[in-house]
mmCIF file of N, CA and C in Angstrom:
data_model
loop_
_atom_site.group_PDB
_atom_site.id
_atom_site.type_symbol
_atom_site.label_atom_id
_atom_site.label_comp_id
_atom_site.label_asym_id
_atom_site.label_seq_id
_atom_site.Cartn_x
_atom_site.Cartn_y
_atom_site.Cartn_z
ATOM 1 N N MET A 291 19.337 21.161 -21.730
ATOM 2 C CA MET A 291 20.247 20.608 -20.753
ATOM 3 C C MET A 291 19.986 21.188 -19.366
ATOM 4 N N ARG A 292 19.610 22.460 -19.321
ATOM 5 C CA ARG A 292 19.317 23.105 -18.041
ATOM 6 C C ARG A 292 18.156 22.397 -17.339
ATOM 7 N N LEU A 293 17.096 22.056 -18.108
ATOM 8 C CA LEU A 293 15.941 21.345 -17.544
ATOM 9 C C LEU A 293 16.387 20.003 -16.981
ATOM 10 N N PHE A 294 17.224 19.308 -17.712
ATOM 11 C CA PHE A 294 17.725 18.018 -17.262
ATOM 12 C C PHE A 294 18.458 18.160 -15.932
ATOM 13 N N CYS A 295 19.293 19.155 -15.809
ATOM 14 C CA CYS A 295 20.038 19.383 -14.561
ATOM 15 C C CYS A 295 19.102 19.706 -13.403
ATOM 16 N N GLN A 296 18.066 20.493 -13.670
ATOM 17 C CA GLN A 296 17.098 20.813 -12.621
ATOM 18 C C GLN A 296 16.362 19.554 -12.174
ATOM 19 N N ILE A 297 15.952 18.737 -13.127
ATOM 20 C CA ILE A 297 15.259 17.485 -12.790
ATOM 21 C C ILE A 297 16.190 16.569 -12.016
ATOM 22 N N LEU A 298 17.433 16.460 -12.456
ATOM 23 C CA LEU A 298 18.410 15.625 -11.770
ATOM 24 C C LEU A 298 18.613 16.097 -10.334
ATOM 25 N N THR A 299 18.671 17.402 -10.122
ATOM 26 C CA THR A 299 18.826 17.957 -8.770
ATOM 27 C C THR A 299 17.642 17.578 -7.892
ATOM 28 N N ILE A 300 16.451 17.689 -8.435
ATOM 29 C CA ILE A 300 15.236 17.338 -7.687
ATOM 30 C C ILE A 300 15.236 15.858 -7.363
ATOM 31 N N LEU A 301 15.570 15.013 -8.354
ATOM 32 C CA LEU A 301 15.601 13.572 -8.118
ATOM 33 C C LEU A 301 16.657 13.183 -7.097
ATOM 34 N N THR A 302 17.798 13.825 -7.138
ATOM 35 C CA THR A 302 18.848 13.539 -6.161
ATOM 36 C C THR A 302 18.365 13.873 -4.754
ATOM 37 N N ALA A 303 17.727 15.012 -4.598
ATOM 38 C CA ALA A 303 17.180 15.396 -3.290
ATOM 39 C C ALA A 303 16.112 14.409 -2.855
ATOM 40 N N ALA A 304 15.267 13.988 -3.794
ATOM 41 C CA ALA A 304 14.200 13.035 -3.467
ATOM 42 C C ALA A 304 14.794 11.701 -3.044
ATOM 43 N N CYS A 305 15.829 11.229 -3.728
ATOM 44 C CA CYS A 305 16.473 9.964 -3.368
ATOM 45 C C CYS A 305 17.105 10.051 -1.983
ATOM 46 N N PHE A 306 17.762 11.171 -1.691
ATOM 47 C CA PHE A 306 18.349 11.369 -0.371
ATOM 48 C C PHE A 306 17.266 11.314 0.692
ATOM 49 N N TRP A 307 16.155 11.994 0.453
ATOM 50 C CA TRP A 307 15.059 12.026 1.418
ATOM 51 C C TRP A 307 14.451 10.641 1.567
ATOM 52 N N MET A 308 14.271 9.928 0.448
ATOM 53 C CA MET A 308 13.640 8.618 0.498
ATOM 54 C C MET A 308 14.502 7.600 1.206
ATOM 55 N N ASN A 309 15.797 7.739 1.181
ATOM 56 C CA ASN A 309 16.669 6.799 1.862
ATOM 57 C C ASN A 309 16.864 7.148 3.331
ATOM 58 N N GLY A 310 16.227 8.216 3.769
ATOM 59 C CA GLY A 310 16.312 8.627 5.163
ATOM 60 C C GLY A 310 15.172 8.057 5.985
ATOM 61 N N ALA A 311 14.729 8.832 6.959
ATOM 62 C CA ALA A 311 13.730 8.357 7.921
ATOM 63 C C ALA A 311 12.381 8.065 7.302
ATOM 64 N N PHE A 312 12.074 8.650 6.156
ATOM 65 C CA PHE A 312 10.746 8.479 5.592
ATOM 66 C C PHE A 312 10.718 7.471 4.453
ATOM 67 N N ALA A 313 11.719 6.648 4.324
ATOM 68 C CA ALA A 313 11.799 5.720 3.200
ATOM 69 C C ALA A 313 10.616 4.773 3.152
ATOM 70 N N ASP A 314 10.096 4.358 4.298
ATOM 71 C CA ASP A 314 8.998 3.408 4.306
ATOM 72 C C ASP A 314 7.691 4.016 3.802
ATOM 73 N N GLU A 315 7.577 5.325 3.749
ATOM 74 C CA GLU A 315 6.344 5.957 3.294
ATOM 75 C C GLU A 315 6.333 6.185 1.793
ATOM 76 N N GLN A 316 7.488 6.123 1.152
ATOM 77 C CA GLN A 316 7.564 6.345 -0.289
ATOM 78 C C GLN A 316 7.687 5.007 -0.988
ATOM 79 N N THR A 317 6.787 4.716 -1.896
ATOM 80 C CA THR A 317 6.792 3.421 -2.551
ATOM 81 C C THR A 317 6.929 3.525 -4.054
ATOM 82 N N THR A 318 6.644 4.667 -4.626
ATOM 83 C CA THR A 318 6.709 4.823 -6.065
ATOM 84 C C THR A 318 7.672 5.949 -6.400
ATOM 85 N N VAL A 319 8.582 5.661 -7.304
ATOM 86 C CA VAL A 319 9.567 6.645 -7.732
ATOM 87 C C VAL A 319 9.416 6.843 -9.228
ATOM 88 N N THR A 320 9.302 8.074 -9.655
ATOM 89 C CA THR A 320 9.285 8.389 -11.079
ATOM 90 C C THR A 320 10.662 8.877 -11.469
ATOM 91 N N LYS A 321 11.276 8.170 -12.405
ATOM 92 C CA LYS A 321 12.619 8.513 -12.865
ATOM 93 C C LYS A 321 12.496 9.176 -14.230
ATOM 94 N N VAL A 322 13.056 10.362 -14.362
ATOM 95 C CA VAL A 322 13.012 11.109 -15.619
ATOM 96 C C VAL A 322 14.419 11.128 -16.198
ATOM 97 N N THR A 323 14.540 10.688 -17.454
ATOM 98 C CA THR A 323 15.845 10.713 -18.110
ATOM 99 C C THR A 323 15.739 11.457 -19.430
ATOM 100 N N GLU A 324 16.850 12.054 -19.820
ATOM 101 C CA GLU A 324 16.899 12.788 -21.082
ATOM 102 C C GLU A 324 18.044 12.232 -21.920
ATOM 103 N N SER A 325 17.740 11.880 -23.166
ATOM 104 C CA SER A 325 18.773 11.358 -24.068
ATOM 105 C C SER A 325 19.597 12.518 -24.609
ATOM 106 N N PRO A 326 20.742 12.229 -25.242
ATOM 107 C CA PRO A 326 21.564 13.292 -25.839
ATOM 108 C C PRO A 326 20.802 14.100 -26.898
ATOM 109 N N THR A 327 19.766 13.496 -27.492
ATOM 110 C CA THR A 327 18.989 14.215 -28.517
ATOM 111 C C THR A 327 17.887 15.066 -27.898
ATOM 112 N N GLY A 328 17.754 15.030 -26.573
ATOM 113 C CA GLY A 328 16.745 15.843 -25.900
ATOM 114 C C GLY A 328 15.443 15.114 -25.614
ATOM 115 N N GLU A 329 15.353 13.835 -25.960
ATOM 116 C CA GLU A 329 14.138 13.054 -25.713
ATOM 117 C C GLU A 329 14.048 12.724 -24.221
ATOM 118 N N VAL A 330 12.909 13.067 -23.618
ATOM 119 C CA VAL A 330 12.694 12.828 -22.189
ATOM 120 C C VAL A 330 11.789 11.614 -22.023
ATOM 121 N N THR A 331 12.198 10.688 -21.165
ATOM 122 C CA THR A 331 11.375 9.514 -20.873
ATOM 123 C C THR A 331 11.161 9.411 -19.373
ATOM 124 N N LYS A 332 10.034 8.824 -19.000
ATOM 125 C CA LYS A 332 9.712 8.620 -17.585
ATOM 126 C C LYS A 332 9.518 7.134 -17.333
ATOM 127 N N THR A 333 10.035 6.666 -16.230
ATOM 128 C CA THR A 333 9.782 5.304 -15.789
ATOM 129 C C THR A 333 9.315 5.360 -14.349
ATOM 130 N N VAL A 334 8.409 4.495 -13.996
ATOM 131 C CA VAL A 334 7.861 4.453 -12.641
ATOM 132 C C VAL A 334 8.258 3.128 -12.015
ATOM 133 N N GLU A 335 8.845 3.196 -10.842
ATOM 134 C CA GLU A 335 9.248 2.010 -10.108
ATOM 135 C C GLU A 335 8.481 1.960 -8.795
ATOM 136 N N THR A 336 7.911 0.810 -8.481
ATOM 137 C CA THR A 336 7.159 0.648 -7.246
ATOM 138 C C THR A 336 7.835 -0.414 -6.391
ATOM 139 N N THR A 337 8.048 -0.118 -5.119
ATOM 140 C CA THR A 337 8.636 -1.058 -4.192
ATOM 141 C C THR A 337 7.535 -1.923 -3.591
ATOM 142 N N THR A 338 7.759 -3.216 -3.521
ATOM 143 C CA THR A 338 6.801 -4.100 -2.881
ATOM 144 C C THR A 338 7.453 -4.730 -1.654
ATOM 145 N N VAL A 339 6.644 -5.152 -0.711
ATOM 146 C CA VAL A 339 7.148 -5.801 0.491
ATOM 147 C C VAL A 339 7.342 -7.283 0.173
ATOM 148 N N ARG A 340 8.571 -7.755 0.356
ATOM 149 C CA ARG A 340 8.903 -9.153 0.062
ATOM 150 C C ARG A 340 8.905 -10.024 1.313
ATOM 151 N N THR A 341 8.854 -9.423 2.484
ATOM 152 C CA THR A 341 8.868 -10.163 3.735
ATOM 153 C C THR A 341 7.590 -10.999 3.842
ATOM 154 N N PRO A 342 7.703 -12.282 4.202
ATOM 155 C CA PRO A 342 6.495 -13.098 4.350
ATOM 156 C C PRO A 342 5.568 -12.528 5.426
ATOM 157 N N VAL A 343 4.282 -12.570 5.152
ATOM 158 C CA VAL A 343 3.281 -12.081 6.099
ATOM 159 C C VAL A 343 3.160 -13.103 7.235
ATOM 160 N N PRO A 344 3.151 -12.660 8.496
ATOM 161 C CA PRO A 344 2.987 -13.609 9.617
ATOM 162 C C PRO A 344 1.654 -14.336 9.530
ATOM 163 N N ALA A 345 1.565 -15.463 10.218
ATOM 164 C CA ALA A 345 0.303 -16.215 10.286
ATOM 165 C C ALA A 345 -0.747 -15.365 10.991
ATOM 166 N N ALA A 346 -1.996 -15.532 10.593
ATOM 167 C CA ALA A 346 -3.100 -14.770 11.187
ATOM 168 C C ALA A 346 -3.138 -14.981 12.696
ATOM 169 N N LYS A 347 -3.422 -13.911 13.422
ATOM 170 C CA LYS A 347 -3.536 -13.984 14.881
ATOM 171 C C LYS A 347 -4.814 -14.714 15.277
ATOM 172 N N GLU A 348 -5.848 -14.494 14.484
ATOM 173 C CA GLU A 348 -7.134 -15.142 14.715
ATOM 174 C C GLU A 348 -7.870 -15.226 13.380
ATOM 175 N N VAL A 349 -8.757 -16.196 13.264
ATOM 176 C CA VAL A 349 -9.563 -16.322 12.055
ATOM 177 C C VAL A 349 -11.023 -16.244 12.474
ATOM 178 N N VAL A 350 -11.715 -15.207 11.994
ATOM 179 C CA VAL A 350 -13.131 -15.011 12.303
ATOM 180 C C VAL A 350 -13.908 -15.288 11.028
ATOM 181 N N ALA A 351 -14.931 -16.125 11.138
ATOM 182 C CA ALA A 351 -15.744 -16.453 9.966
ATOM 183 C C ALA A 351 -16.413 -15.192 9.421
ATOM 184 N N THR A 352 -16.517 -15.114 8.102
ATOM 185 C CA THR A 352 -17.193 -13.988 7.458
ATOM 186 C C THR A 352 -18.670 -14.037 7.828
ATOM 187 N N PRO A 353 -19.223 -12.935 8.328
ATOM 188 C CA PRO A 353 -20.643 -12.919 8.687
ATOM 189 C C PRO A 353 -21.531 -13.252 7.476
ATOM 190 N N ALA A 354 -22.619 -13.947 7.734
ATOM 191 C CA ALA A 354 -23.549 -14.338 6.666
ATOM 192 C C ALA A 354 -24.276 -13.113 6.110
ATOM 193 N N GLY A 355 -24.804 -13.245 4.895
ATOM 194 C CA GLY A 355 -25.629 -12.206 4.305
ATOM 195 C C GLY A 355 -24.913 -11.255 3.361
ATOM 196 N N TYR A 356 -23.686 -11.553 3.006
ATOM 197 C CA TYR A 356 -22.961 -10.646 2.114
ATOM 198 C C TYR A 356 -23.504 -10.719 0.692
ATOM 199 N N VAL A 357 -23.340 -9.607 -0.025
ATOM 200 C CA VAL A 357 -23.742 -9.518 -1.428
ATOM 201 C C VAL A 357 -22.641 -10.108 -2.299
ATOM 202 N N ARG A 358 -21.398 -9.748 -2.010
ATOM 203 C CA ARG A 358 -20.243 -10.261 -2.744
ATOM 204 C C ARG A 358 -19.007 -10.064 -1.893
ATOM 205 N N CYS A 359 -18.022 -10.899 -2.183
ATOM 206 C CA CYS A 359 -16.720 -10.769 -1.539
ATOM 207 C C CYS A 359 -15.665 -10.628 -2.625
ATOM 208 N N ASN A 360 -14.689 -9.782 -2.373
ATOM 209 C CA ASN A 360 -13.586 -9.574 -3.306
ATOM 210 C C ASN A 360 -12.270 -9.803 -2.580
ATOM 211 N N THR A 361 -11.342 -10.384 -3.296
ATOM 212 C CA THR A 361 -9.988 -10.508 -2.775
ATOM 213 C C THR A 361 -9.225 -9.289 -3.257
ATOM 214 N N ILE A 362 -8.736 -8.530 -2.318
ATOM 215 C CA ILE A 362 -8.002 -7.305 -2.617
ATOM 216 C C ILE A 362 -6.527 -7.674 -2.742
ATOM 217 N N ALA A 363 -5.936 -7.296 -3.860
ATOM 218 C CA ALA A 363 -4.523 -7.600 -4.094
ATOM 219 C C ALA A 363 -3.636 -6.852 -3.106
ATOM 220 N N ALA A 364 -2.493 -7.420 -2.818
ATOM 221 C CA ALA A 364 -1.524 -6.766 -1.933
ATOM 222 C C ALA A 364 -1.063 -5.459 -2.566
ATOM 223 N N GLY A 365 -0.825 -4.465 -1.724
ATOM 224 C CA GLY A 365 -0.335 -3.196 -2.237
ATOM 225 C C GLY A 365 -0.298 -2.124 -1.167
ATOM 226 N N TRP A 366 0.170 -0.954 -1.579
ATOM 227 C CA TRP A 366 0.301 0.192 -0.684
ATOM 228 C C TRP A 366 -0.963 1.030 -0.723
ATOM 229 N N TYR A 367 -1.366 1.538 0.443
ATOM 230 C CA TYR A 367 -2.497 2.453 0.549
ATOM 231 C C TYR A 367 -2.213 3.399 1.697
ATOM 232 N N LYS A 368 -2.102 4.687 1.394
ATOM 233 C CA LYS A 368 -1.826 5.710 2.403
ATOM 234 C C LYS A 368 -0.608 5.365 3.266
ATOM 235 N N GLY A 369 0.458 4.913 2.602
ATOM 236 C CA GLY A 369 1.721 4.663 3.295
ATOM 237 C C GLY A 369 1.804 3.371 4.073
ATOM 238 N N VAL A 370 0.814 2.475 3.932
ATOM 239 C CA VAL A 370 0.814 1.193 4.637
ATOM 240 C C VAL A 370 0.711 0.081 3.595
ATOM 241 N N TRP A 371 1.504 -1.000 3.778
ATOM 242 C CA TRP A 371 1.449 -2.152 2.887
ATOM 243 C C TRP A 371 0.393 -3.122 3.419
ATOM 244 N N TYR A 372 -0.582 -3.418 2.584
ATOM 245 C CA TYR A 372 -1.632 -4.371 2.936
ATOM 246 C C TYR A 372 -1.428 -5.638 2.124
ATOM 247 N N PRO A 373 -1.325 -6.795 2.773
ATOM 248 C CA PRO A 373 -1.213 -8.033 2.013
ATOM 249 C C PRO A 373 -2.577 -8.367 1.390
ATOM 250 N N GLU A 374 -2.589 -9.351 0.524
ATOM 251 C CA GLU A 374 -3.856 -9.773 -0.066
ATOM 252 C C GLU A 374 -4.825 -10.134 1.053
ATOM 253 N N HIS A 375 -6.056 -9.653 0.953
ATOM 254 C CA HIS A 375 -7.065 -9.955 1.964
ATOM 255 C C HIS A 375 -8.456 -9.851 1.341
ATOM 256 N N ARG A 376 -9.455 -10.287 2.074
ATOM 257 C CA ARG A 376 -10.812 -10.351 1.555
ATOM 258 C C ARG A 376 -11.689 -9.270 2.171
ATOM 259 N N VAL A 377 -12.508 -8.642 1.317
ATOM 260 C CA VAL A 377 -13.472 -7.627 1.742
ATOM 261 C C VAL A 377 -14.839 -8.065 1.217
ATOM 262 N N CYS A 378 -15.826 -8.138 2.109
ATOM 263 C CA CYS A 378 -17.176 -8.543 1.712
ATOM 264 C C CYS A 378 -18.125 -7.363 1.844
ATOM 265 N N GLU A 379 -18.996 -7.243 0.868
ATOM 266 C CA GLU A 379 -19.947 -6.130 0.799
ATOM 267 C C GLU A 379 -21.338 -6.606 1.240
ATOM 268 N N TYR A 380 -22.024 -5.755 1.999
ATOM 269 C CA TYR A 380 -23.360 -6.051 2.517
ATOM 270 C C TYR A 380 -24.297 -4.914 2.129
ATOM 271 N N SER A 381 -25.578 -5.255 1.923
ATOM 272 C CA SER A 381 -26.523 -4.192 1.550
ATOM 273 C C SER A 381 -27.490 -3.839 2.672
ATOM 274 N N ASN A 382 -27.810 -4.786 3.534
ATOM 275 C CA ASN A 382 -28.795 -4.506 4.580
ATOM 276 C C ASN A 382 -28.309 -4.864 5.976
ATOM 277 N N SER A 383 -27.071 -4.599 6.267
ATOM 278 C CA SER A 383 -26.538 -4.933 7.581
ATOM 279 C C SER A 383 -26.486 -3.684 8.462
ATOM 280 N N PRO A 384 -27.027 -3.771 9.668
ATOM 281 C CA PRO A 384 -26.941 -2.621 10.585
ATOM 282 C C PRO A 384 -25.508 -2.382 11.074
ATOM 283 N N GLU A 385 -24.641 -3.375 10.915
ATOM 284 C CA GLU A 385 -23.244 -3.261 11.356
ATOM 285 C C GLU A 385 -22.417 -2.365 10.441
ATOM 286 N N GLY A 386 -22.723 -2.386 9.138
ATOM 287 C CA GLY A 386 -21.944 -1.626 8.167
ATOM 288 C C GLY A 386 -22.122 -2.190 6.772
ATOM 289 N N VAL A 387 -21.428 -1.595 5.809
ATOM 290 C CA VAL A 387 -21.562 -2.042 4.415
ATOM 291 C C VAL A 387 -20.417 -2.968 3.997
ATOM 292 N N ALA A 388 -19.390 -3.104 4.827
ATOM 293 C CA ALA A 388 -18.259 -3.960 4.460
ATOM 294 C C ALA A 388 -17.702 -4.672 5.686
ATOM 295 N N TRP A 389 -17.370 -5.936 5.484
ATOM 296 C CA TRP A 389 -16.647 -6.716 6.480
ATOM 297 C C TRP A 389 -15.244 -6.928 5.932
ATOM 298 N N ILE A 390 -14.248 -6.510 6.702
ATOM 299 C CA ILE A 390 -12.850 -6.656 6.318
ATOM 300 C C ILE A 390 -12.268 -7.777 7.157
ATOM 301 N N GLU A 391 -11.768 -8.823 6.470
ATOM 302 C CA GLU A 391 -11.178 -9.919 7.236
ATOM 303 C C GLU A 391 -9.901 -9.442 7.915
ATOM 304 N N GLY A 392 -9.495 -10.117 8.983
ATOM 305 C CA GLY A 392 -8.281 -9.750 9.702
ATOM 306 C C GLY A 392 -7.041 -9.942 8.847
ATOM 307 N N TYR A 393 -6.047 -9.087 9.032
ATOM 308 C CA TYR A 393 -4.810 -9.160 8.258
ATOM 309 C C TYR A 393 -3.700 -8.440 9.012
ATOM 310 N N TRP A 394 -2.474 -8.741 8.623
ATOM 311 C CA TRP A 394 -1.299 -8.031 9.134
ATOM 312 C C TRP A 394 -0.965 -6.914 8.162
ATOM 313 N N ALA A 395 -0.816 -5.699 8.637
ATOM 314 C CA ALA A 395 -0.426 -4.561 7.809
ATOM 315 C C ALA A 395 1.025 -4.213 8.131
ATOM 316 N N CYS A 396 1.786 -3.933 7.102
ATOM 317 C CA CYS A 396 3.177 -3.517 7.301
ATOM 318 C C CYS A 396 3.193 -1.997 7.402
ATOM 319 N N THR A 397 3.510 -1.499 8.569
ATOM 320 C CA THR A 397 3.479 -0.056 8.811
ATOM 321 C C THR A 397 4.841 0.606 8.667
ATOM 322 N N GLN A 398 5.894 -0.207 8.510
ATOM 323 C CA GLN A 398 7.230 0.360 8.316
ATOM 324 C C GLN A 398 8.047 -0.629 7.498
ATOM 325 N N ALA A 399 8.586 -0.163 6.375
ATOM 326 C CA ALA A 399 9.384 -1.026 5.508
ATOM 327 C C ALA A 399 10.551 -0.244 4.930
ATOM 328 N N THR A 400 11.617 -0.960 4.648
ATOM 329 C CA THR A 400 12.780 -0.373 4.003
ATOM 330 C C THR A 400 13.301 -1.379 2.984
ATOM 331 N N ASN A 401 13.507 -0.902 1.766
ATOM 332 C CA ASN A 401 14.050 -1.742 0.698
ATOM 333 C C ASN A 401 13.291 -3.047 0.528
ATOM 334 N N GLY A 402 11.974 -2.994 0.660
ATOM 335 C CA GLY A 402 11.144 -4.176 0.445
ATOM 336 C C GLY A 402 11.037 -5.116 1.627
ATOM 337 N N GLU A 403 11.669 -4.785 2.725
ATOM 338 C CA GLU A 403 11.618 -5.624 3.927
ATOM 339 C C GLU A 403 10.745 -4.957 4.974
ATOM 340 N N CYS A 404 9.737 -5.671 5.460
ATOM 341 C CA CYS A 404 8.860 -5.118 6.491
ATOM 342 C C CYS A 404 9.576 -5.133 7.830
ATOM 343 N N LEU A 405 9.556 -3.992 8.506
ATOM 344 C CA LEU A 405 10.193 -3.859 9.817
ATOM 345 C C LEU A 405 9.186 -3.876 10.953
ATOM 346 N N ALA A 406 7.898 -3.619 10.640
ATOM 347 C CA ALA A 406 6.878 -3.556 11.693
ATOM 348 C C ALA A 406 5.536 -4.027 11.145
ATOM 349 N N TRP A 407 5.060 -5.163 11.646
ATOM 350 C CA TRP A 407 3.740 -5.676 11.280
ATOM 351 C C TRP A 407 2.742 -5.286 12.358
ATOM 352 N N ASP A 408 1.545 -4.897 11.955
ATOM 353 C CA ASP A 408 0.487 -4.482 12.875
ATOM 354 C C ASP A 408 -0.760 -5.306 12.552
ATOM 355 N N TRP A 409 -1.256 -6.071 13.527
ATOM 356 C CA TRP A 409 -2.439 -6.906 13.318
ATOM 357 C C TRP A 409 -3.701 -6.047 13.285
ATOM 358 N N ARG A 410 -4.497 -6.207 12.256
ATOM 359 C CA ARG A 410 -5.771 -5.520 12.103
ATOM 360 C C ARG A 410 -6.859 -6.590 12.119
ATOM 361 N N PRO A 411 -7.574 -6.736 13.239
ATOM 362 C CA PRO A 411 -8.580 -7.797 13.330
ATOM 363 C C PRO A 411 -9.749 -7.552 12.375
ATOM 364 N N GLY A 412 -10.483 -8.633 12.072
ATOM 365 C CA GLY A 412 -11.676 -8.510 11.238
ATOM 366 C C GLY A 412 -12.605 -7.466 11.836
ATOM 367 N N HIS A 413 -13.214 -6.648 10.967
ATOM 368 C CA HIS A 413 -14.051 -5.570 11.486
ATOM 369 C C HIS A 413 -15.044 -5.081 10.429
ATOM 370 N N TRP A 414 -16.063 -4.383 10.886
ATOM 371 C CA TRP A 414 -17.061 -3.756 10.023
ATOM 372 C C TRP A 414 -16.636 -2.348 9.673
ATOM 373 N N GLU A 415 -17.012 -1.898 8.496
ATOM 374 C CA GLU A 415 -16.801 -0.516 8.081
ATOM 375 C C GLU A 415 -18.126 0.048 7.594
ATOM 376 N N LYS A 416 -18.353 1.323 7.851
ATOM 377 C CA LYS A 416 -19.574 1.990 7.419
ATOM 378 C C LYS A 416 -19.530 2.384 5.941
ATOM 379 N N THR A 417 -18.320 2.496 5.380
ATOM 380 C CA THR A 417 -18.154 2.800 3.965
ATOM 381 C C THR A 417 -17.300 1.712 3.324
ATOM 382 N N LEU A 418 -17.444 1.546 2.023
ATOM 383 C CA LEU A 418 -16.706 0.506 1.320
ATOM 384 C C LEU A 418 -15.500 1.116 0.613
ATOM 385 N N GLU A 419 -14.312 0.715 1.061
ATOM 386 C CA GLU A 419 -13.057 1.132 0.438
ATOM 387 C C GLU A 419 -12.228 -0.129 0.242
ATOM 388 N N ASN A 420 -11.381 -0.129 -0.758
ATOM 389 C CA ASN A 420 -10.465 -1.236 -0.947
ATOM 390 C C ASN A 420 -9.172 -0.931 -0.219
ATOM 391 N N TYR A 421 -8.945 -1.626 0.888
ATOM 392 C CA TYR A 421 -7.709 -1.442 1.642
ATOM 393 C C TYR A 421 -7.382 -2.684 2.420
#
């Protein structure tokens, strides 16, 4: 029971913190519960942005010569919500190894609602990351 109380105290503090100024940076919450018999279970809840993504500011054609293109699912990465977007991989381009199509990134959200969209124009990257 003591462990349960300690976990509950930590979770309460975490919930208070998450509902404050930094709520938009926390997207996954692990909830730990203990049954009367002492069985501990964990559940993970992830917040998603439900606000519709604005229309693209500009549409730039994907440069020719790509090896493959992947559609990256919407999700959180380093505290920013990225909507579904396309990333193309290149093997012999002097510009870089990846072309990232333009997209709107949600840089601030609360309770699944985006409060600040930031336009990220299509661009080259020297390394290939899914974001």
